[in-house]
Amino acid sequence: MGKGNWSKRTQAVHGGTRRSGYGEMSEALFLTQGFAYPSAEAAEARFRQSGPDEFIYARYGNPTVAMLEDRIAALEGAEAAFATASGMAAVNGALTAMLKAGDRVVAARALFGSCLYILEDILPRFGVEVAFVDGTDLDQWRAAVTPGTAAVFFETVSNPTLEVIDAAAVADIAHAAGARVIVDNVFATPVFSRAIEQGADLVVYSATKHIDGQGRCLGGLILGREADIRGPVETYMKHTGGAMSPFNAWVMLKGLETLELRVRAQAAAARAIAEALVPHPRLSRLIYPGLPGDPGYPQFPEGGTVLSIEVEGGQDAAFGVLNALEIWKISNNLGDAKSIATHPATTTHQRLSADRQAALGITPGLLRLSVGLEEPADLIADLRGALDML
Ligand SMILES: *Cc1c(COP(=O)(O)O)cnc(C)c1O
C-alpha cells in the first residue's frame, strides 16, 4: 500500500517522517539554523539548486519543519505546504505573495480581527483594492467578483458567529472570473476540512489552535499546489522572515499525531454541550453548526469544536457568566485541550466600532466557547451553574 493511499489517521502518525542514520522512532528535533557543506563546490551547488533533502538556512527550511510540512500536506490532500511563525504570518504570506498593486480582492466581511487589518489597512496601502461582502450571500459574491479579480479570501467558518460559507460555490464564482481562492480554515480544522476538493487554491491554518492543541506554541501553515507553494509563497516567506521555529515544528508534528482523536472528542463534547443548553431560559441564541436547524449545518454537519452563545442581559450578564465559571478559562485561544470562554465584543473584536460589531452579530451578550478535552458533563454543569447565577 503506497503512502499516497494512507488514510488521514495514518498520515497524521507517519506522513512526512524523515529518519536520521540513528533510526529514531520519534521525529528528531533539528534545532539548527545552518547546515555545513562538505566542500565549497557543494555549497555553491546547493545555493544554485537544493534538493528536497538539502537545506541551507532555517529561514528557508529545516528537516523538522519539512517533516511537518509534508505531514500536513498529506493530511489536507495538498501538494505542498510552507510552515510559518504564526497563523497571521501564514495569512499575510498567502495574500502578499500572490498580490500586486492594481489587483482586486473580494473578502467576506466576518473575519478574525488581524485578518481584517491586513485586508482593510495593509493591502490598500500598497494599491490593492479590497471589496467586502456578506460571505453567506452568493449573490453578493457574484456581483463583487468582477472578471480579472485576483483573489477571494474568506474564513470557511467565521469567528465568532460561526457562519459557514458555501466554499465550493464561492470557488466556482471565483474561478469563473479567474480569481484564486484563499481560505482561512482554522475552525474547520484539517480533520473536517474539504477545502482542496471544494476548490481552494491556498489553504491557511493557524497551527496555534487545534494542531498544537495544548496552548504551547504559535505556528501557521500555507498549503496548496507545488508551483504556488515552492514558487511565490516560499520565495516571499523565506526572504521576509516568517519561518516557523524547528522547536515549534516539532511540537506541531507531535500534535498532528493526536489531532484527529482530540478534534473528534472536542467536537463530540461541543455537540453535547449545545444539545444540553437548548433551550435555556437565559440564552437568547445558541450557534453551533453541528445542530440540524443551524444555517451552517448543511455545509458543516460535523460542527467543529467551538460554539457561541448569547446571554440575555448584555455585557453585564456575559461578564457575570465568565466570572462564575470554574473549569472554563477566560482567555482567547481556541482548539486548546482546556476549555476557553471569550467575550469577543470586549477582547478579540474590541477594535471594531459598536456599529460594525452589531453588523457582524457580535452583540454585548455573545460568548464564544472553545470546547476542550475535559469531561463534557463537568463542562455542562459549570456552564449551567454560571447561567443559573444570573
Ligand atoms: C487565531 C487565528 C488566526 C491567527 O493565528 P495566530 O497563530 O494567532 O497568528 C487567523 N485566523 C483565524 C480564523 C484564527 O482563529
CSV table of C-alpha atoms and ligand atoms in Angstrom, one decimal:
chain,number,residue,atom,x,y,z
A,1,MET,CA,0.0,0.0,0.0
A,2,GLY,CA,1.7,3.2,-1.2
A,3,LYS,CA,1.9,6.2,1.1
A,4,GLY,CA,-0.4,8.2,-1.2
A,5,ASN,CA,-3.2,5.8,-0.3
A,6,TRP,CA,-2.8,6.1,3.5
A,7,SER,CA,-5.9,7.5,5.3
A,8,LYS,CA,-5.7,10.7,7.2
A,9,ARG,CA,-5.2,9.0,10.6
A,10,THR,CA,-2.2,7.0,9.3
A,11,GLN,CA,-0.7,10.1,7.6
A,12,ALA,CA,-1.1,12.0,10.8
A,13,VAL,CA,1.2,9.5,12.6
A,14,HIS,CA,3.7,8.6,9.8
A,15,GLY,CA,3.3,11.1,7.0
A,16,GLY,CA,6.5,13.1,6.1
A,17,THR,CA,8.8,11.3,8.5
A,18,ARG,CA,12.5,11.7,7.8
A,19,ARG,CA,14.7,9.4,9.9
A,20,SER,CA,18.4,10.2,10.5
A,21,GLY,CA,21.0,7.4,10.5
A,22,TYR,CA,20.1,6.6,14.1
A,23,GLY,CA,16.7,5.3,13.1
A,24,GLU,CA,15.0,7.3,15.9
A,25,MET,CA,11.3,6.4,16.4
A,26,SER,CA,10.1,9.9,17.4
A,27,GLU,CA,10.7,12.7,15.0
A,28,ALA,CA,14.1,14.3,15.5
A,29,LEU,CA,14.3,17.9,16.6
A,30,PHE,CA,16.9,19.5,14.4
A,31,LEU,CA,17.4,22.7,16.4
A,32,THR,CA,19.9,24.2,14.0
A,33,GLN,CA,19.9,27.4,12.0
A,34,GLY,CA,22.5,26.3,9.5
A,35,PHE,CA,24.0,23.3,7.7
A,36,ALA,CA,27.6,22.6,7.0
A,37,TYR,CA,28.6,21.7,3.4
A,38,PRO,CA,31.2,19.0,2.6
A,39,SER,CA,33.0,21.4,0.2
A,40,ALA,CA,32.9,24.9,-1.3
A,41,GLU,CA,31.6,23.3,-4.6
A,42,ALA,CA,28.8,21.6,-2.7
A,43,ALA,CA,27.8,24.9,-1.0
A,44,GLU,CA,27.8,26.6,-4.5
A,45,ALA,CA,25.7,23.8,-5.9
A,46,ARG,CA,23.2,23.9,-3.1
A,47,PHE,CA,22.6,27.6,-3.4
A,48,ARG,CA,22.1,27.2,-7.1
A,49,GLN,CA,19.5,24.4,-6.7
A,50,SER,CA,18.9,22.5,-3.5
A,51,GLY,CA,17.2,19.0,-3.5
A,52,PRO,CA,14.3,18.1,-1.3
A,53,ASP,CA,16.6,16.8,1.5
A,54,GLU,CA,19.2,19.6,1.2
A,55,PHE,CA,18.9,22.6,3.5
A,56,ILE,CA,20.7,25.9,3.6
A,57,TYR,CA,19.4,28.0,6.4
A,58,ALA,CA,16.4,27.5,8.8
A,59,ARG,CA,14.6,30.6,7.5
A,60,TYR,CA,14.4,28.8,4.1
A,61,GLY,CA,13.8,25.3,5.5
A,62,ASN,CA,14.8,22.8,8.1
A,63,PRO,CA,14.4,19.0,8.3
A,64,THR,CA,12.0,19.1,11.3
A,65,VAL,CA,10.0,21.8,9.7
A,66,ALA,CA,10.0,19.9,6.4
A,67,MET,CA,8.5,16.8,8.2
A,68,LEU,CA,5.7,19.0,9.5
A,69,GLU,CA,5.1,20.5,6.0
A,70,ASP,CA,5.0,17.1,4.3
A,71,ARG,CA,2.7,15.6,7.0
A,72,ILE,CA,0.1,18.4,7.0
A,73,ALA,CA,0.1,18.4,3.2
A,74,ALA,CA,-0.6,14.6,3.2
A,75,LEU,CA,-3.4,15.1,5.7
A,76,GLU,CA,-5.0,18.0,3.7
A,77,GLY,CA,-4.6,16.4,0.3
A,78,ALA,CA,-2.5,19.3,-0.9
A,79,GLU,CA,0.6,19.0,-3.0
A,80,ALA,CA,2.8,21.1,-0.7
A,81,ALA,CA,3.0,23.2,2.4
A,82,PHE,CA,5.1,26.0,3.9
A,83,ALA,CA,5.2,26.4,7.7
A,84,THR,CA,5.2,29.9,9.2
A,85,ALA,CA,5.9,31.6,12.5
A,86,SER,CA,2.2,32.1,13.3
A,87,GLY,CA,-1.2,31.9,11.7
A,88,MET,CA,-1.0,35.6,10.8
A,89,ALA,CA,2.3,35.1,9.1
A,90,ALA,CA,0.5,32.5,7.0
A,91,VAL,CA,-2.5,34.7,6.2
A,92,ASN,CA,-0.2,37.7,5.4
A,93,GLY,CA,2.2,35.4,3.3
A,94,ALA,CA,-0.6,33.8,1.3
A,95,LEU,CA,-2.1,37.2,0.4
A,96,THR,CA,1.0,39.3,-0.1
A,97,ALA,CA,2.9,36.6,-2.1
A,98,MET,CA,0.1,36.4,-4.6
A,99,LEU,CA,-0.9,40.1,-5.0
A,100,LYS,CA,0.5,43.2,-6.5
A,101,ALA,CA,-0.6,46.9,-6.9
A,102,GLY,CA,-3.7,47.2,-9.0
A,103,ASP,CA,-5.1,43.8,-8.1
A,104,ARG,CA,-8.7,43.4,-6.7
A,105,VAL,CA,-9.5,41.1,-3.8
A,106,VAL,CA,-13.0,40.2,-2.6
A,107,ALA,CA,-13.3,39.1,1.0
A,108,ALA,CA,-16.0,38.0,3.4
A,109,ARG,CA,-16.7,40.7,6.0
A,110,ALA,CA,-16.8,38.4,9.0
A,111,LEU,CA,-13.1,37.9,9.7
A,112,PHE,CA,-10.7,37.4,12.5
A,113,GLY,CA,-9.5,40.9,13.6
A,114,SER,CA,-5.9,40.7,12.4
A,115,CYS,CA,-7.1,39.3,9.0
A,116,LEU,CA,-9.4,42.3,8.7
A,117,TYR,CA,-6.4,44.6,9.5
A,118,ILE,CA,-4.3,43.1,6.6
A,119,LEU,CA,-7.2,43.3,4.1
A,120,GLU,CA,-8.5,46.7,5.2
A,121,ASP,CA,-5.4,48.6,6.2
A,122,ILE,CA,-2.3,46.9,4.7
A,123,LEU,CA,-3.2,45.8,1.3
A,124,PRO,CA,-4.9,49.1,0.2
A,125,ARG,CA,-1.7,50.9,1.3
A,126,PHE,CA,0.1,49.0,-1.5
A,127,GLY,CA,-2.5,49.7,-4.1
A,128,VAL,CA,-4.6,46.5,-3.8
A,129,GLU,CA,-8.4,47.2,-3.9
A,130,VAL,CA,-10.4,45.2,-1.4
A,131,ALA,CA,-14.2,44.8,-1.5
A,132,PHE,CA,-16.1,43.2,1.3
A,133,VAL,CA,-19.2,41.0,1.0
A,134,ASP,CA,-21.5,39.1,3.3
A,135,GLY,CA,-19.8,35.7,2.9
A,136,THR,CA,-23.0,33.7,3.1
A,137,ASP,CA,-24.8,35.6,0.3
A,138,LEU,CA,-23.7,34.1,-3.0
A,139,ASP,CA,-25.4,36.9,-5.0
A,140,GLN,CA,-23.0,39.4,-3.3
A,141,TRP,CA,-20.0,37.3,-4.3
A,142,ARG,CA,-21.4,37.1,-7.9
A,143,ALA,CA,-21.7,40.9,-8.0
A,144,ALA,CA,-18.4,41.7,-6.4
A,145,VAL,CA,-16.1,39.2,-8.1
A,146,THR,CA,-15.7,41.0,-11.4
A,147,PRO,CA,-13.6,39.5,-14.3
A,148,GLY,CA,-10.0,39.8,-13.5
A,149,THR,CA,-10.4,39.8,-9.7
A,150,ALA,CA,-7.1,38.4,-8.4
A,151,ALA,CA,-8.3,36.6,-5.3
A,152,VAL,CA,-11.1,35.9,-2.9
A,153,PHE,CA,-10.5,35.4,0.8
A,154,PHE,CA,-12.7,34.0,3.5
A,155,GLU,CA,-12.8,32.0,6.7
A,156,THR,CA,-14.7,28.8,5.9
A,157,VAL,CA,-16.3,29.1,9.3
A,158,SER,CA,-16.3,32.6,10.7
A,159,ASN,CA,-15.2,33.8,14.1
A,160,PRO,CA,-17.1,34.3,16.4
A,161,THR,CA,-20.5,33.9,14.9
A,162,LEU,CA,-19.7,30.6,13.1
A,163,GLU,CA,-21.2,31.4,9.8
A,164,VAL,CA,-20.4,28.6,7.3
A,165,ILE,CA,-19.6,29.7,3.8
A,166,ASP,CA,-20.5,27.6,0.8
A,167,ALA,CA,-16.9,27.3,-0.2
A,168,ALA,CA,-17.5,25.2,-3.3
A,169,ALA,CA,-20.0,27.7,-4.7
A,170,VAL,CA,-17.7,30.7,-3.9
A,171,ALA,CA,-14.8,28.9,-5.5
A,172,ASP,CA,-16.8,28.3,-8.7
A,173,ILE,CA,-17.7,32.0,-8.8
A,174,ALA,CA,-14.1,33.0,-8.2
A,175,HIS,CA,-12.6,30.6,-10.8
A,176,ALA,CA,-15.0,31.7,-13.5
A,177,ALA,CA,-13.6,35.2,-13.0
A,178,GLY,CA,-10.0,34.0,-13.0
A,179,ALA,CA,-9.6,34.6,-9.2
A,180,ARG,CA,-7.6,32.5,-6.8
A,181,VAL,CA,-9.4,31.1,-3.8
A,182,ILE,CA,-7.5,31.6,-0.5
A,183,VAL,CA,-9.2,30.3,2.7
A,184,ASP,CA,-8.5,30.6,6.4
A,185,ASN,CA,-9.6,27.1,7.6
A,186,VAL,CA,-8.9,27.3,11.3
A,187,PHE,CA,-12.5,26.5,12.5
A,188,ALA,CA,-12.9,23.6,10.1
A,189,THR,CA,-9.6,22.0,11.2
A,190,PRO,CA,-7.6,19.7,9.0
A,191,VAL,CA,-9.8,16.8,10.3
A,192,PHE,CA,-13.1,18.1,8.9
A,193,SER,CA,-11.6,20.1,6.0
A,194,ARG,CA,-12.7,19.6,2.5
A,195,ALA,CA,-11.1,22.8,1.3
A,196,ILE,CA,-9.0,21.4,-1.5
A,197,GLU,CA,-11.8,19.4,-3.1
A,198,GLN,CA,-14.1,22.4,-2.7
A,199,GLY,CA,-11.7,24.4,-4.9
A,200,ALA,CA,-9.4,26.3,-2.5
A,201,ASP,CA,-6.1,27.2,-4.2
A,202,LEU,CA,-4.4,28.1,-0.9
A,203,VAL,CA,-5.5,26.9,2.5
A,204,VAL,CA,-4.2,28.6,5.6
A,205,TYR,CA,-4.2,27.4,9.2
A,206,SER,CA,-3.2,28.9,12.5
A,207,ALA,CA,-1.4,25.8,13.9
A,208,THR,CA,-1.5,27.6,17.2
A,209,LYS,CA,-5.1,26.4,17.5
A,210,HIS,CA,-6.0,22.7,17.1
A,211,ILE,CA,-2.7,21.5,15.6
A,212,ASP,CA,-0.7,22.3,18.7
A,213,GLY,CA,-4.0,21.9,20.6
A,214,GLN,CA,-2.3,22.3,24.0
A,215,GLY,CA,-1.7,26.0,24.1
A,216,ARG,CA,2.1,26.0,23.8
A,217,CYS,CA,3.4,27.3,20.5
A,218,LEU,CA,2.5,29.8,17.8
A,219,GLY,CA,2.6,28.5,14.2
A,220,GLY,CA,0.9,28.7,10.8
A,221,LEU,CA,0.7,26.7,7.6
A,222,ILE,CA,0.1,27.6,3.9
A,223,LEU,CA,-1.0,24.7,1.7
A,224,GLY,CA,-1.6,24.4,-2.0
A,225,ARG,CA,-0.1,23.4,-5.3
A,226,GLU,CA,3.6,22.7,-5.6
A,227,ALA,CA,4.0,25.5,-8.1
A,228,ASP,CA,2.4,28.1,-5.8
A,229,ILE,CA,4.0,26.9,-2.5
A,230,ARG,CA,7.5,26.2,-3.8
A,231,GLY,CA,7.2,29.3,-6.0
A,232,PRO,CA,5.8,32.7,-4.9
A,233,VAL,CA,4.9,31.6,-1.3
A,234,GLU,CA,8.2,30.1,-0.4
A,235,THR,CA,10.2,32.9,-2.1
A,236,TYR,CA,8.2,35.6,-0.2
A,237,MET,CA,8.3,33.8,3.1
A,238,LYS,CA,12.0,32.8,3.1
A,239,HIS,CA,13.1,36.4,2.3
A,240,THR,CA,10.7,38.2,4.7
A,241,GLY,CA,11.5,36.0,7.7
A,242,GLY,CA,8.2,34.5,8.8
A,243,ALA,CA,9.6,30.9,9.1
A,244,MET,CA,8.5,28.5,11.8
A,245,SER,CA,11.0,27.7,14.5
A,246,PRO,CA,12.1,24.0,14.3
A,247,PHE,CA,11.2,23.6,18.0
A,248,ASN,CA,7.6,24.7,17.3
A,249,ALA,CA,7.5,22.5,14.2
A,250,TRP,CA,8.5,19.5,16.4
A,251,VAL,CA,5.7,20.4,18.9
A,252,MET,CA,3.2,20.7,16.0
A,253,LEU,CA,4.4,17.3,14.5
A,254,LYS,CA,3.6,15.6,17.7
A,255,GLY,CA,0.3,17.5,17.8
A,256,LEU,CA,-0.7,16.1,14.4
A,257,GLU,CA,-0.3,12.5,15.7
A,258,THR,CA,-3.3,13.1,18.1
A,259,LEU,CA,-5.1,15.8,16.1
A,260,GLU,CA,-7.9,13.5,14.9
A,261,LEU,CA,-8.6,12.0,18.3
A,262,ARG,CA,-8.6,15.3,20.0
A,263,VAL,CA,-10.7,17.2,17.5
A,264,ARG,CA,-13.3,14.4,17.2
A,265,ALA,CA,-13.6,14.3,21.1
A,266,GLN,CA,-13.8,18.1,21.3
A,267,ALA,CA,-16.5,18.3,18.6
A,268,ALA,CA,-18.5,15.5,20.2
A,269,ALA,CA,-18.3,17.4,23.5
A,270,ALA,CA,-19.3,20.7,21.8
A,271,ARG,CA,-22.3,18.9,20.3
A,272,ALA,CA,-23.3,17.5,23.8
A,273,ILE,CA,-23.0,21.0,25.3
A,274,ALA,CA,-25.0,22.6,22.5
A,275,GLU,CA,-27.7,20.0,22.9
A,276,ALA,CA,-27.8,20.3,26.7
A,277,LEU,CA,-28.2,24.1,26.5
A,278,VAL,CA,-31.0,24.5,24.0
A,279,PRO,CA,-33.4,25.6,25.1
A,280,HIS,CA,-32.2,27.6,28.1
A,281,PRO,CA,-34.2,30.5,29.6
A,282,ARG,CA,-31.1,32.7,30.0
A,283,LEU,CA,-29.9,32.3,26.4
A,284,SER,CA,-31.3,34.3,23.5
A,285,ARG,CA,-29.2,32.5,20.9
A,286,LEU,CA,-27.0,29.4,20.5
A,287,ILE,CA,-24.9,29.0,17.4
A,288,TYR,CA,-23.4,25.5,16.6
A,289,PRO,CA,-23.2,24.4,13.0
A,290,GLY,CA,-23.5,20.8,14.1
A,291,LEU,CA,-27.1,21.2,15.2
A,292,PRO,CA,-29.7,20.4,12.5
A,293,GLY,CA,-31.5,23.7,12.0
A,294,ASP,CA,-28.4,25.8,12.3
A,295,PRO,CA,-27.9,27.7,9.0
A,296,GLY,CA,-24.3,26.2,8.8
A,297,TYR,CA,-25.5,22.6,9.2
A,298,PRO,CA,-25.8,21.6,5.5
A,299,GLN,CA,-22.2,22.7,4.9
A,300,PHE,CA,-20.6,21.7,8.2
A,301,PRO,CA,-22.7,19.0,9.9
A,302,GLU,CA,-19.6,17.9,11.9
A,303,GLY,CA,-20.0,21.2,13.7
A,304,GLY,CA,-16.4,21.7,14.9
A,305,THR,CA,-15.1,22.4,18.4
A,306,VAL,CA,-16.5,25.9,19.0
A,307,LEU,CA,-20.0,27.1,19.8
A,308,SER,CA,-21.2,30.6,20.6
A,309,ILE,CA,-24.0,31.6,23.0
A,310,GLU,CA,-25.8,34.9,23.5
A,311,VAL,CA,-26.7,35.6,27.1
A,312,GLU,CA,-29.8,37.6,27.9
A,313,GLY,CA,-28.9,40.8,29.7
A,314,GLY,CA,-26.0,42.1,27.6
A,315,GLN,CA,-22.4,42.6,28.7
A,316,ASP,CA,-23.1,42.6,32.4
A,317,ALA,CA,-24.8,39.2,32.2
A,318,ALA,CA,-22.0,37.9,29.9
A,319,PHE,CA,-19.3,39.0,32.3
A,320,GLY,CA,-21.3,37.5,35.2
A,321,VAL,CA,-21.2,34.1,33.4
A,322,LEU,CA,-17.5,34.4,32.7
A,323,ASN,CA,-16.7,35.3,36.3
A,324,ALA,CA,-18.8,32.5,37.7
A,325,LEU,CA,-17.2,29.8,35.5
A,326,GLU,CA,-14.7,27.5,37.3
A,327,ILE,CA,-13.5,25.0,34.7
A,328,TRP,CA,-13.8,27.2,31.6
A,329,LYS,CA,-10.9,29.6,31.5
A,330,ILE,CA,-11.4,33.3,30.4
A,331,SER,CA,-8.9,33.5,27.5
A,332,ASN,CA,-8.9,33.9,23.8
A,333,ASN,CA,-7.1,30.9,22.2
A,334,LEU,CA,-9.3,28.1,20.7
A,335,GLY,CA,-8.8,24.5,19.9
A,336,ASP,CA,-7.0,24.0,23.2
A,337,ALA,CA,-7.3,20.9,25.4
A,338,LYS,CA,-8.5,23.4,28.1
A,339,SER,CA,-12.0,24.8,27.5
A,340,ILE,CA,-12.0,28.6,26.9
A,341,ALA,CA,-14.7,31.2,27.1
A,342,THR,CA,-14.2,34.5,25.3
A,343,HIS,CA,-16.2,37.8,25.2
A,344,PRO,CA,-15.5,38.9,21.6
A,345,ALA,CA,-17.0,42.4,21.9
A,346,THR,CA,-14.5,43.5,24.6
A,347,THR,CA,-11.5,41.4,23.6
A,348,THR,CA,-10.8,39.9,20.2
A,349,HIS,CA,-13.1,42.3,18.4
A,350,GLN,CA,-12.7,45.3,20.7
A,351,ARG,CA,-11.2,47.3,17.9
A,352,LEU,CA,-14.4,47.3,15.9
A,353,SER,CA,-16.9,50.1,16.4
A,354,ALA,CA,-20.2,49.2,18.1
A,355,ASP,CA,-22.0,49.6,14.7
A,356,ARG,CA,-19.6,47.2,13.0
A,357,GLN,CA,-19.8,44.7,15.9
A,358,ALA,CA,-23.6,44.8,15.6
A,359,ALA,CA,-23.5,44.3,11.8
A,360,LEU,CA,-21.3,41.2,12.4
A,361,GLY,CA,-23.6,39.8,15.1
A,362,ILE,CA,-21.1,40.5,17.8
A,363,THR,CA,-23.6,41.5,20.5
A,364,PRO,CA,-22.7,42.5,24.1
A,365,GLY,CA,-24.1,39.2,25.3
A,366,LEU,CA,-22.2,37.0,22.9
A,367,LEU,CA,-19.7,34.5,24.3
A,368,ARG,CA,-17.5,32.2,22.2
A,369,LEU,CA,-16.9,28.8,23.8
A,370,SER,CA,-14.0,26.7,22.7
A,371,VAL,CA,-14.5,23.2,23.9
A,372,GLY,CA,-11.5,21.2,25.3
A,373,LEU,CA,-10.9,17.7,26.5
A,374,GLU,CA,-12.5,17.8,29.9
A,375,GLU,CA,-15.4,15.6,30.8
A,376,PRO,CA,-18.4,17.1,28.9
A,377,ALA,CA,-20.8,16.6,31.9
A,378,ASP,CA,-18.4,18.8,34.0
A,379,LEU,CA,-18.3,21.5,31.4
A,380,ILE,CA,-22.1,21.5,31.1
A,381,ALA,CA,-22.6,21.6,34.9
A,382,ASP,CA,-20.1,24.5,35.1
A,383,LEU,CA,-22.0,26.5,32.4
A,384,ARG,CA,-25.4,25.7,33.8
A,385,GLY,CA,-24.2,26.8,37.3
A,386,ALA,CA,-22.9,30.1,35.9
A,387,LEU,CA,-26.1,30.7,33.9
A,388,ASP,CA,-28.2,29.9,37.0
A,389,MET,CA,-26.4,32.6,39.0
A,390,LEU,CA,-27.7,35.3,36.7
B,1,LIG,C1,-6.0,32.5,15.5
B,1,LIG,C2,-6.5,32.8,14.2
B,1,LIG,C3,-5.6,33.4,13.3
B,1,LIG,C4,-4.2,33.9,13.6
B,1,LIG,O1,-3.4,32.8,14.1
B,1,LIG,P1,-2.1,33.1,15.0
B,1,LIG,O2,-1.5,31.8,15.1
B,1,LIG,O3,-2.7,33.6,16.3
B,1,LIG,O4,-1.3,34.2,14.4
B,1,LIG,C5,-6.1,33.6,12.0
B,1,LIG,N1,-7.3,33.2,11.6
B,1,LIG,C6,-8.2,32.6,12.5
B,1,LIG,C7,-9.5,32.2,12.0
B,1,LIG,C8,-7.8,32.4,13.8
B,1,LIG,O5,-8.6,31.8,14.6
